[in-house]
XYZ file of C-alpha atoms in Angstrom:
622
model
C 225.919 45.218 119.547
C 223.986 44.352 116.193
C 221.561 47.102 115.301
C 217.778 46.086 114.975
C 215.593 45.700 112.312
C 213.932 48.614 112.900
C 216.939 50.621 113.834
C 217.710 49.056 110.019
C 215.178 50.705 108.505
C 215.434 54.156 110.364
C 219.252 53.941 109.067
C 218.128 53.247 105.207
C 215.156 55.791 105.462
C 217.659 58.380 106.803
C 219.974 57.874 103.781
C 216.950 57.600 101.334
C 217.229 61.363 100.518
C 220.920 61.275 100.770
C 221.082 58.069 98.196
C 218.657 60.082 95.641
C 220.846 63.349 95.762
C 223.855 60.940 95.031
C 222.028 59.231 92.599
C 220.526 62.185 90.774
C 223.781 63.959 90.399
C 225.894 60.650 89.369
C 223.483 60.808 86.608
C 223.381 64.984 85.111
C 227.001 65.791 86.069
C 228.710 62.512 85.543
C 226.239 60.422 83.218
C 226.381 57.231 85.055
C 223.037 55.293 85.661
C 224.451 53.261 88.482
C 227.346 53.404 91.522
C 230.264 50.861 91.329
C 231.065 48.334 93.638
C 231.622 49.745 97.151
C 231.010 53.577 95.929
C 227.879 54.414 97.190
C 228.827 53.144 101.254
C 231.976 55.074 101.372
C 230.290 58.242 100.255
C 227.510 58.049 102.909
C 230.304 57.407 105.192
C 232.295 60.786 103.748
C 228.940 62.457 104.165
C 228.146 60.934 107.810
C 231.041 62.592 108.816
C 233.772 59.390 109.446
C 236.869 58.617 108.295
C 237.067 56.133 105.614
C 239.978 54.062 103.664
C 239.594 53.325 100.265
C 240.647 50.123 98.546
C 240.117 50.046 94.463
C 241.845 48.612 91.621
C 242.865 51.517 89.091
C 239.988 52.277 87.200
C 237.931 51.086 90.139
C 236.423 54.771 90.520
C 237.814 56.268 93.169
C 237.710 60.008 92.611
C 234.265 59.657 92.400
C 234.180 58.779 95.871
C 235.177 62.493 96.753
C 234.402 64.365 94.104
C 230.067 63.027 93.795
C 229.952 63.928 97.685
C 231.443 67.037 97.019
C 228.676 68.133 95.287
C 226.300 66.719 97.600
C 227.673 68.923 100.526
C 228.261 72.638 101.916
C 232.076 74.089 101.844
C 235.425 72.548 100.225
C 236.804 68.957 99.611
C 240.199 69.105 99.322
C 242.270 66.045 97.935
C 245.939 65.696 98.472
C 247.610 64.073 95.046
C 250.976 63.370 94.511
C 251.750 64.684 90.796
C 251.009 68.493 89.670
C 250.213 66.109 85.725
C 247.331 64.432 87.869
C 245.823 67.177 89.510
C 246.039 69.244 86.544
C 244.392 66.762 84.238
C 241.524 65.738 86.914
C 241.140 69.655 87.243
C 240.088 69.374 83.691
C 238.287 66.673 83.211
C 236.004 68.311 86.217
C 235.564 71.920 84.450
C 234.417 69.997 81.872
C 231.461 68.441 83.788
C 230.769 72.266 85.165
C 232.370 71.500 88.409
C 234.065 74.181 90.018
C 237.391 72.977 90.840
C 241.447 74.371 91.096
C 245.353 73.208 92.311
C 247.267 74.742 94.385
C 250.810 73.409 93.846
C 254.499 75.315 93.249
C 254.167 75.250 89.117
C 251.418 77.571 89.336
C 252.905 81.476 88.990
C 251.757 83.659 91.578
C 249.247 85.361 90.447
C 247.092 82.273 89.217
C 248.188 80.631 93.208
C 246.466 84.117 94.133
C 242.999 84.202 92.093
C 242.707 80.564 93.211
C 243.077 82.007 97.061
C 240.576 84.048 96.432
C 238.172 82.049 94.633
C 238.685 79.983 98.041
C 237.976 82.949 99.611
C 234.518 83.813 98.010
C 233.401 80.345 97.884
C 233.638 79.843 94.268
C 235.511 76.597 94.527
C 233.930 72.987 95.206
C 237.217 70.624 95.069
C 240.833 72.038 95.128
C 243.680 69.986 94.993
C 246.692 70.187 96.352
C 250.496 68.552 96.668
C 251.220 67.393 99.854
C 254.078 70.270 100.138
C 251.411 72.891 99.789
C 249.201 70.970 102.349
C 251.632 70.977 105.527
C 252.715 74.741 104.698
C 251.671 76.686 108.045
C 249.669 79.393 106.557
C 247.601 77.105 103.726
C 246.980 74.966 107.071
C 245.744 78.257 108.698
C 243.976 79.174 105.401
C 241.835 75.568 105.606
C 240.874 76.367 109.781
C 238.977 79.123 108.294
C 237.205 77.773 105.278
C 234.201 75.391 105.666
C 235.806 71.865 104.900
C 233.338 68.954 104.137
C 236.747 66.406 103.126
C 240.011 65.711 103.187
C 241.224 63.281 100.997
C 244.629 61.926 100.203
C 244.321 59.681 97.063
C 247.622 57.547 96.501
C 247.379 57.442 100.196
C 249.878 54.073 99.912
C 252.576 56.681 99.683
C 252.161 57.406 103.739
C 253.225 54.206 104.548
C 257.023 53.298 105.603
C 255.602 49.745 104.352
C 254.444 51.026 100.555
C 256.524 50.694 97.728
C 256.152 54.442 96.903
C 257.514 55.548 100.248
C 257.660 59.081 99.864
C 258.596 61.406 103.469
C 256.043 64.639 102.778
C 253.069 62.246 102.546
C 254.448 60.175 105.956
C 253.722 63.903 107.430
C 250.026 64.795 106.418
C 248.984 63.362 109.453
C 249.689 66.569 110.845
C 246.665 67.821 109.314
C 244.664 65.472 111.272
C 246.361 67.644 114.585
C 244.501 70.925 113.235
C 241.248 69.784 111.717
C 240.166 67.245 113.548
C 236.497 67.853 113.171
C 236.876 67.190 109.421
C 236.436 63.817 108.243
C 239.430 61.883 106.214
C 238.860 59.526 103.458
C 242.704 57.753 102.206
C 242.491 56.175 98.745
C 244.759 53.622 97.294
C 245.127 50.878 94.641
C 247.114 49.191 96.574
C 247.453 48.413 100.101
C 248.628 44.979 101.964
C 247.322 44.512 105.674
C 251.039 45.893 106.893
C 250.165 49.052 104.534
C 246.392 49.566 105.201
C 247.579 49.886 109.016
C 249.916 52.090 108.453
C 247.791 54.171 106.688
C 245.396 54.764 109.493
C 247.919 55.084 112.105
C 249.860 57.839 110.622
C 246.765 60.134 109.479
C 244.933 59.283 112.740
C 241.625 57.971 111.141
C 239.333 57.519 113.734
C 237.442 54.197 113.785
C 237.673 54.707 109.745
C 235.084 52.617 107.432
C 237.234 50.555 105.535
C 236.226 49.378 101.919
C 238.449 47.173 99.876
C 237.240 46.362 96.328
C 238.186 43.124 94.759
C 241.449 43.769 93.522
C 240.627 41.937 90.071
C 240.435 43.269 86.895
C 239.120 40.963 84.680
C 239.767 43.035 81.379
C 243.262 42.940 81.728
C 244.996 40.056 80.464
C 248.283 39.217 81.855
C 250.669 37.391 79.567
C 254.624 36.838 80.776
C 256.891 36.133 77.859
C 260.338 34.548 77.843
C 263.006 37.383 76.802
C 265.034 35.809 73.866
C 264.939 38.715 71.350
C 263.457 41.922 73.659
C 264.179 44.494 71.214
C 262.066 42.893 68.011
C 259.719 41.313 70.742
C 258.583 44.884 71.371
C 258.305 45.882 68.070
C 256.778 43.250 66.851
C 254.225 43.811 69.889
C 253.283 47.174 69.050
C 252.825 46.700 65.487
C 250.103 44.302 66.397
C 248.643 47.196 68.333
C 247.643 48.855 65.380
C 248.379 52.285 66.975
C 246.573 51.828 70.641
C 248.215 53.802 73.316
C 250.422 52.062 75.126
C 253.192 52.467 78.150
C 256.419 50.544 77.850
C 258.724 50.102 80.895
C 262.010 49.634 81.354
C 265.036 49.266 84.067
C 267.153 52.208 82.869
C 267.248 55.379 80.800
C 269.329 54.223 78.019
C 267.081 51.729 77.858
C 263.951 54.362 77.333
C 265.806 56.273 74.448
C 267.309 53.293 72.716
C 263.757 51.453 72.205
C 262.084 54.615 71.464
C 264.277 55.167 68.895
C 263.877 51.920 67.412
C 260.020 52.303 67.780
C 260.629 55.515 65.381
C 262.347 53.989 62.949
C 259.757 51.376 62.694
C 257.092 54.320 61.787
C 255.408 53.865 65.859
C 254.805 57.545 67.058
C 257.183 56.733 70.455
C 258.700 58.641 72.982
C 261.068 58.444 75.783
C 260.278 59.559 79.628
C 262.644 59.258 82.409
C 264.113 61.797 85.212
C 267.697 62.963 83.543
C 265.198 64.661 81.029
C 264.887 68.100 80.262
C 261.283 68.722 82.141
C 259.812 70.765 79.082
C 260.102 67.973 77.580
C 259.072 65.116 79.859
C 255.860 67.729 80.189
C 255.680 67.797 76.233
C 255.768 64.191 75.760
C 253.187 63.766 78.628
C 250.627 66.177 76.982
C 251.108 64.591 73.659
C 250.575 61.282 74.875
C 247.238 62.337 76.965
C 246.163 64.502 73.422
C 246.544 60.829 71.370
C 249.478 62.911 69.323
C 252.203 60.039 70.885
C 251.005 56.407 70.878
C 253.883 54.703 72.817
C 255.519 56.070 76.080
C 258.825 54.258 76.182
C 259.799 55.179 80.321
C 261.091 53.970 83.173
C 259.040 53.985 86.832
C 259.203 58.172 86.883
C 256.114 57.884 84.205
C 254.571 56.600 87.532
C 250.867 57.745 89.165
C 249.247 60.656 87.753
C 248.445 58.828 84.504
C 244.626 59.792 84.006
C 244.787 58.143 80.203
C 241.599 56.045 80.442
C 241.954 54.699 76.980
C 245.641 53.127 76.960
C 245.434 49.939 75.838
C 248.618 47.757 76.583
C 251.569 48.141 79.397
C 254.575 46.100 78.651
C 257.440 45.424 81.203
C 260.716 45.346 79.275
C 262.263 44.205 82.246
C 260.851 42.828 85.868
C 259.143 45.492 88.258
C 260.793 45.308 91.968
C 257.321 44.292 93.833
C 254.129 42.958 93.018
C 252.636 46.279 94.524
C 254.340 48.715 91.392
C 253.464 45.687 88.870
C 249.651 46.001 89.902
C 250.219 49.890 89.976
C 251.919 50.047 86.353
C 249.751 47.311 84.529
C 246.777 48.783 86.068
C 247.354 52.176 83.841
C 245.449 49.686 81.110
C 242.787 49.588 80.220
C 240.784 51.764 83.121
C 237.508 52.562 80.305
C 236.820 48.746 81.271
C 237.801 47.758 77.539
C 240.125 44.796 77.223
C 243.679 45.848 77.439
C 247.012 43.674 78.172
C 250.066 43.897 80.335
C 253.147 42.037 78.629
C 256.007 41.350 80.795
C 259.227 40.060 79.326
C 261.064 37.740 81.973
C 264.743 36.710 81.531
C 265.628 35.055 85.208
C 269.168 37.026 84.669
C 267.264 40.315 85.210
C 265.984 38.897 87.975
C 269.673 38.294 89.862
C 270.477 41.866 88.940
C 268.467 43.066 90.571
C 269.140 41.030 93.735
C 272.455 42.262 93.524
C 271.271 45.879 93.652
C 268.911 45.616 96.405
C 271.765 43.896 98.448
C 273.798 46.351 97.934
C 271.468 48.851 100.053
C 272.969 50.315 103.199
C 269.645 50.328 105.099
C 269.262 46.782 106.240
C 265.030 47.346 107.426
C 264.739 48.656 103.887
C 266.965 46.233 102.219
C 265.189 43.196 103.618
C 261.545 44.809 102.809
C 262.456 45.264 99.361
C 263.944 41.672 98.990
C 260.833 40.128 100.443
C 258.895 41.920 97.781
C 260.218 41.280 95.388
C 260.665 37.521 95.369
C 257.083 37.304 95.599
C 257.544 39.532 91.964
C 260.123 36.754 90.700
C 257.466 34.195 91.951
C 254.451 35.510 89.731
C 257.224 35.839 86.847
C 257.769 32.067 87.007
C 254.618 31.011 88.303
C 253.133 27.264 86.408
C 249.628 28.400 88.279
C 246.719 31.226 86.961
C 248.705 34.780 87.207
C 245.843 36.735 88.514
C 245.445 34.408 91.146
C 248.811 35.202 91.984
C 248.099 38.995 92.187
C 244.354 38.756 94.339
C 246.385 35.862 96.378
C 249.304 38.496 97.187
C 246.778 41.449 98.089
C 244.817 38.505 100.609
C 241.682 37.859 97.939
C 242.125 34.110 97.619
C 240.730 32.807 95.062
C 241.277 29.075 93.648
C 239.515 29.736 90.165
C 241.423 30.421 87.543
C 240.535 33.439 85.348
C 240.913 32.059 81.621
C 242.551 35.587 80.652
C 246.291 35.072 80.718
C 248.940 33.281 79.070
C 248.677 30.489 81.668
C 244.878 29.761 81.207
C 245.484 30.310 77.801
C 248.411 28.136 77.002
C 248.123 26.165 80.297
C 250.664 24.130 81.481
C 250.488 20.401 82.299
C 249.012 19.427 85.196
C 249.645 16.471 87.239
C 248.758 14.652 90.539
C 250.744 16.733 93.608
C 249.168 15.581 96.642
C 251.789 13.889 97.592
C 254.173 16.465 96.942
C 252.333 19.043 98.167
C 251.654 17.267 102.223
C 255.864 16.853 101.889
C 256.231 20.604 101.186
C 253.277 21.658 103.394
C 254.828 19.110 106.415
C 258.057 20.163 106.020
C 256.805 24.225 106.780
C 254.945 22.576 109.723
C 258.207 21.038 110.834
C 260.894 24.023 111.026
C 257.897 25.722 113.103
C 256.475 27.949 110.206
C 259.307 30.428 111.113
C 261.833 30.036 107.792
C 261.385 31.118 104.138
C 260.967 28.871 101.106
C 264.964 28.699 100.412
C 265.677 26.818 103.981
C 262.213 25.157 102.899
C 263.751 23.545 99.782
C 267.002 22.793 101.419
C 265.413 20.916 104.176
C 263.545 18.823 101.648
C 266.215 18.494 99.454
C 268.567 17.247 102.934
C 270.943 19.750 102.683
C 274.069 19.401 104.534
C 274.325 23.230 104.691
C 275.743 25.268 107.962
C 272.657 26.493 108.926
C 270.465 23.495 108.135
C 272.801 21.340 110.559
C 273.172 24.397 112.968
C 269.518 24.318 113.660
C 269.662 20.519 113.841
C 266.584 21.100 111.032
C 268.784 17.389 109.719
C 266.832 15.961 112.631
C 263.472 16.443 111.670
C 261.069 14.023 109.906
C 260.902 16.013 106.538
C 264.581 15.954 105.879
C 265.664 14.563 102.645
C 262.281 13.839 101.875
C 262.524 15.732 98.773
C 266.135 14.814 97.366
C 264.609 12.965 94.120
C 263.122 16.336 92.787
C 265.413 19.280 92.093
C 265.950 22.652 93.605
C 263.733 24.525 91.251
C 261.422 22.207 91.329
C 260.188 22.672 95.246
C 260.826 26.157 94.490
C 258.148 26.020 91.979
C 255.728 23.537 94.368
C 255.870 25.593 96.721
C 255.268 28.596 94.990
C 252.093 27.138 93.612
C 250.709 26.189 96.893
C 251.805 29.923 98.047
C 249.416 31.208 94.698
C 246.476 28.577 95.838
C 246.211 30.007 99.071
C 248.164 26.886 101.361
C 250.470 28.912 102.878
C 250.857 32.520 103.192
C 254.525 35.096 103.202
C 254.955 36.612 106.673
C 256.458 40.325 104.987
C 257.034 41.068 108.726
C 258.820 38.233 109.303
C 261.287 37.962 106.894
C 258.668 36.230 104.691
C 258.255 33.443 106.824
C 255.692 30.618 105.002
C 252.854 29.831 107.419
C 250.521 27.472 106.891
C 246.448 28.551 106.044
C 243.640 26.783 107.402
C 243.128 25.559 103.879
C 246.239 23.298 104.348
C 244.524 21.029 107.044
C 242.291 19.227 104.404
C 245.335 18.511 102.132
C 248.045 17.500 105.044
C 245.233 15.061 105.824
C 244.853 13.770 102.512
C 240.906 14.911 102.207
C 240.935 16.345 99.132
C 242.597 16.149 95.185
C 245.217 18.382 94.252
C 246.482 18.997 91.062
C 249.471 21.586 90.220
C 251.066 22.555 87.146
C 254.091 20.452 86.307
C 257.279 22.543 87.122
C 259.358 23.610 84.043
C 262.042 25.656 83.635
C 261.786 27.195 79.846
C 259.153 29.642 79.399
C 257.288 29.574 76.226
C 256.729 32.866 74.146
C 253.177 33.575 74.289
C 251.303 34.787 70.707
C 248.270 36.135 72.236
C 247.022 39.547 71.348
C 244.613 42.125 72.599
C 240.945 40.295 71.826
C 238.492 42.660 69.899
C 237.051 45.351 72.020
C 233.121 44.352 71.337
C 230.652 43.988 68.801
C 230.397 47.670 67.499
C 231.083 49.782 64.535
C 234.485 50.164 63.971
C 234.461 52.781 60.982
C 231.920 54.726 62.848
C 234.076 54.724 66.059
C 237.533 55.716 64.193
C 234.872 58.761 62.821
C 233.875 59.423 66.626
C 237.589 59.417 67.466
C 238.659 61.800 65.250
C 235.697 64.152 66.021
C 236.588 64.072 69.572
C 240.477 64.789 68.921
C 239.164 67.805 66.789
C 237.058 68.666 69.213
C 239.670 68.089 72.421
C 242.628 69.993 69.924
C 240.169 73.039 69.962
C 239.265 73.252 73.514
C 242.648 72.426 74.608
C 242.038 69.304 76.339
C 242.846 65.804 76.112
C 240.816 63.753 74.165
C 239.359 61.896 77.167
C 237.931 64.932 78.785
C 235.474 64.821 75.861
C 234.193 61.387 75.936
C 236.277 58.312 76.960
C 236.380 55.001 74.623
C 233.605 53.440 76.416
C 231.321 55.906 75.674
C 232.126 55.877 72.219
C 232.116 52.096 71.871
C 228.475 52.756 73.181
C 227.556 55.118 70.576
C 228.780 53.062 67.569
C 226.317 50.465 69.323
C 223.272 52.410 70.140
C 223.437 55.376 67.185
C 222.249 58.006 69.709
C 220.843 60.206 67.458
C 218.434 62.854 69.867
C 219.655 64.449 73.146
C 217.155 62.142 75.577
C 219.270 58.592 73.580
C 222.806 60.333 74.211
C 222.031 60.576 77.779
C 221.756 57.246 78.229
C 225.240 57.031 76.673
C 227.539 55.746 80.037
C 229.406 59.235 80.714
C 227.159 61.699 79.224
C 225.715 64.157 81.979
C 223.883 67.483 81.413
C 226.745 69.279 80.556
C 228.480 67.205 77.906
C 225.540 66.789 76.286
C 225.024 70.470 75.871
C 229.030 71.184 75.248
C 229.657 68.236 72.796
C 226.028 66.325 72.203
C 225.259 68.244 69.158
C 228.250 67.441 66.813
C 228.667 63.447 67.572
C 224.336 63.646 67.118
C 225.220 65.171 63.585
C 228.307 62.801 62.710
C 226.066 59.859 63.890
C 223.248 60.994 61.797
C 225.132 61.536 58.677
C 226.882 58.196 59.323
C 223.966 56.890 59.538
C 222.713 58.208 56.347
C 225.771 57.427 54.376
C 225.487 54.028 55.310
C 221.667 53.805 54.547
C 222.727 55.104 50.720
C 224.845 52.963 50.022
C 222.743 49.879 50.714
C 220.066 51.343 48.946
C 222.832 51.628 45.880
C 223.990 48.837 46.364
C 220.739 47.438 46.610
């Protein structure tokens, strides 16, 4: 039943006090004027008591979701995180706003696991986090029936699902938690989350009738760019010289992979370093702690550099070889550029990479798993080769159609040609009609193409009216068609079943010839994209590289990383506004009360005598 307009209004004037305490403490703790997209709903709902899942791009803003309601209500949020590096670094970042927060996890020694009990104990703690091994221990679970609980959230929460790419068996468990406090409400957060994944989610932690937000999945400062792999090795140097010494993440396939570029970086004069599992872990955690403190630019690593990445300032993510699903591409690129600066994700695509890794996922003994993982990643293979807008790709593959391209990739950028495909596309869209929307693109193309394959004549599919009706145009080139009118939003990937295409309503007005369709003209050969990062904004840049330094100065003596102080964005806005009293550096986005008071004073005087330098020497000069 639809709730009345007065019921409306009793609703909003219920919330009103709610709203202002949210409001009024986004602003002193965290120095935001204003909520993000979808924020402000799913904390009312964490407040009101219900479940909720969480849907945000990286650097959407989702551990403000918990953490601003945590303040905003009596007892204990705690938050369930995957990585000790993560919990440890949002720990920080929340002592530094004055929040009273601590982790519970098996790197602590005992004694610091025991004055964080009894912090719990006394009260003294707003937000704890914890790994999900610590969580489903019986006595911590006993510990949490006693305490007041206002939250339990699992962030990463795409790691509970048999479906996510992450799949990881302690987090498939924490519904048990559910079992024990079920009077507390549950709030799941993820970046990324198909339908088959978001359903999984609420099944296995038991949310109950759960207020579901999904963000738009875009993120517009990111530009995507796929290059063809000819040269990889001077490719990526010749990349990150360009970067001018940004922090940036590097992927790769293997370790000897990680170490061999790294090296190379060194030699070049990049401050690099390698990160993979075989490792010594003093010295994975070394290179992770200089590459949060800005002492290591480059992190040359392979997928165990995975979540728990809280660098808001890196600046490019390149994929020396193709990521396995769309779902860890999103997840990896998305580590750029989360201050809302422009950043860039460089992939570098050879199609051979692409057949090794075939090989290896065929070679998996589990077949569920082995066909899951195949499924996903030829929709990866398809955005590698794609002739159409890549972020439409992405939003398309996460169900946010979208049939405007974004003019920030190498695509829009460099476009290909374009020519008339409405014929082409009612023979590709018929011919998925025909063998009952129940096959994948390759039976697809060789049904077209009038294949005289077993299974083609097996399933009499020889018979139908599409047959053959493609045999002028090549193998890759339906591949590449229907790929296209996959990205556009004409027909959809059944992951469930065995990535059957199925047609959209959308398809109707072009099987019937009602509309104009153009597509990029197939090609084979990849061209090498030139494009670079595109200035970061109309600001100071001598005052800002003065800013930075203050704030690594500041971050080395405090022990912190840099970002803890003050992220990029907020300095950007400084070397625009020249805050130069306490009331103009509050209006800074990401200076609250307590900054201000801890680190106001010295950017004020830098500003100031910047300020004054700068007024000298036009007066000299003058």
């Amino acid at each position: 039943m639809l709730a009345t307009k007065d019921e409306n209004n009793e609703k909003s004037e219920q919330n009103d006090p709610i709203i202002e305490k949210l409001s009024d403490k986004l602003q002193e703790v965290f120095g935001y004027s204003e909520f993000r997209h979808g924020q402000q709903p799913v904390m009312l709902s964490a407040l009101s008591g219900r479940d909720t899942l969480v849907l945000m791009p990286t650097g959407g803003g989702k551990s403000l979701c918990y953490q601003l309601p945590a303040l905003c209500s009596e007892g204990l949020t705690v938050v369930v995180s995957p990585l000790l590096s993560l919990m440890q670094d949002q720990v920080e970042a929340l002592q530094a706003m004055g929040i009273a927060a601590a982790t519970l996890h098996s790197g602590l020694t005992s004694q610091q696991s025991l004055t964080t009990l009894q912090q719990l104990q006394q009260q003294q703690i707003k937000v704890l986090y914890v790994s999900p091994e610590r969580a489903l221990q019986p006595n911590f679970i006993e510990r949490l029936q006693e305490y007041q609980l206002s939250l339990i959230a699992i962030d990463e929460a795409h790691c509970i699902s048999q479906w996510g790419h992450d799949f990881r068996p302690e987090y498939g468990q924490l519904g048990r938690l559910r079992q024990y406090l079920s009077a507390v409400p549950f709030m799941a957060l993820t970046a990324t989350a198909d339908a088959a994944t978001q359903h999984d989610i609420i099944e296995r932690l038991g949310l109950d009738n759960p207020h579901c937000h999904r963000s738009s999945f875009d993120r517009p400062n990111i530009r995507y760019v796929v290059q063809e792999k000819y040269k990889p090795l001077k490719q990526i140097k010749d990349y990150v010289k360009k970067q001018q010494g940004s922090a940036g993440i590097i992927y790769c396939g293997s370790r000897k992979k990680t170490e061999e570029i790294a090296e190379s970086l060194q030699q070049a004069g990049v401050r690099a370093a390698p990160y993979h599992a075989g490792l010594e872990h003093n010295l994975k955690e070394t290179t992770l702690r200089q590459f949060l403190r800005d002492d290591v630019d480059v992190v040359v690593a392979t997928i165990a550099f995975g979540m728990g990445i809280n660098k808001p300032n890196i600046r490019f993510v390149v994929h020396f070889d193709i990521p396995r699903s769309i779902e860890s591409y999103y997840q990896e690129t998305g580590r750029a550029g989360r201050d809302g600066l422009p950043a860039e994700a460089l992939m570098l695509f050879d199609p051979r990479d692409a057949q090794w890794i075939q090989r290896m996922i065929d070679e998996q003994d589990n077949e569920h798993r082995r066909l899951i993982e195949k499924q996903k990643f030829s929709a990866m293979q398809a955005m590698a080769e794609a002739q159409t807008c890549r972020r439409l790709v992405l939003l398309n593959y996460f169900n946010e159609f979208s049939d405007k391209e974004c003019g920030n990739c190498d695509l829009c950028l460099d476009p290909p040609q374009r020519f008339d495909a409405l014929k082409d596309a009612q023979k590709a869209l018929s011919c998925v009609f025909r063998v009952g929307q129940q096959f994948g693109i390759a039976h697809v193309v060789e049904v077209l193409r009038g294949s005289k394959n077993q299974r083609v004549l097996e399933l009499k599919h020889d018979q139908l009216s599409t047959y053959g009706i493609g045999q002028d145009e090549s193998h890759e080139y339906w591949f590449s068609v229907l790929r296209q009118l996959i990205h556009r939003g004409f027909i959809v990937q059944d992951i469930r079943r065995f990535a059957a295409l199925q047609l959209t309503e959308e398809a109707r007005a072009i099987l019937r010839g009602e509309v104009e369709l153009e597509l990029a003209k197939p090609r084979t050969n990849l061209t090498a994209t030139r494009t670079s990062i595109t200035d970061r904004g109309d600001y100071n840049k001598i005052l800002f590289r003065r800013l930075r330094k203050l704030r690594k100065d500041i971050a080395d003596r405090d022990g912190v990383p840099p970002f803890v102080v003050f992220s990029d964005a907020s300095l950007v806005e400084m070397c625009i506004d020249y805050p130069t009293a306490a009331t103009d550096m509050l209006k800074i986005s990401g200076v609250g009360q307590v900054k201000l008071e801890r680190y106001g004073g010295e950017f004020i005087a830098a500003i100031e005598q910047f300020l004054s330098g700068a007024s000298e020497r036009q007066l000299f000069n003058g």
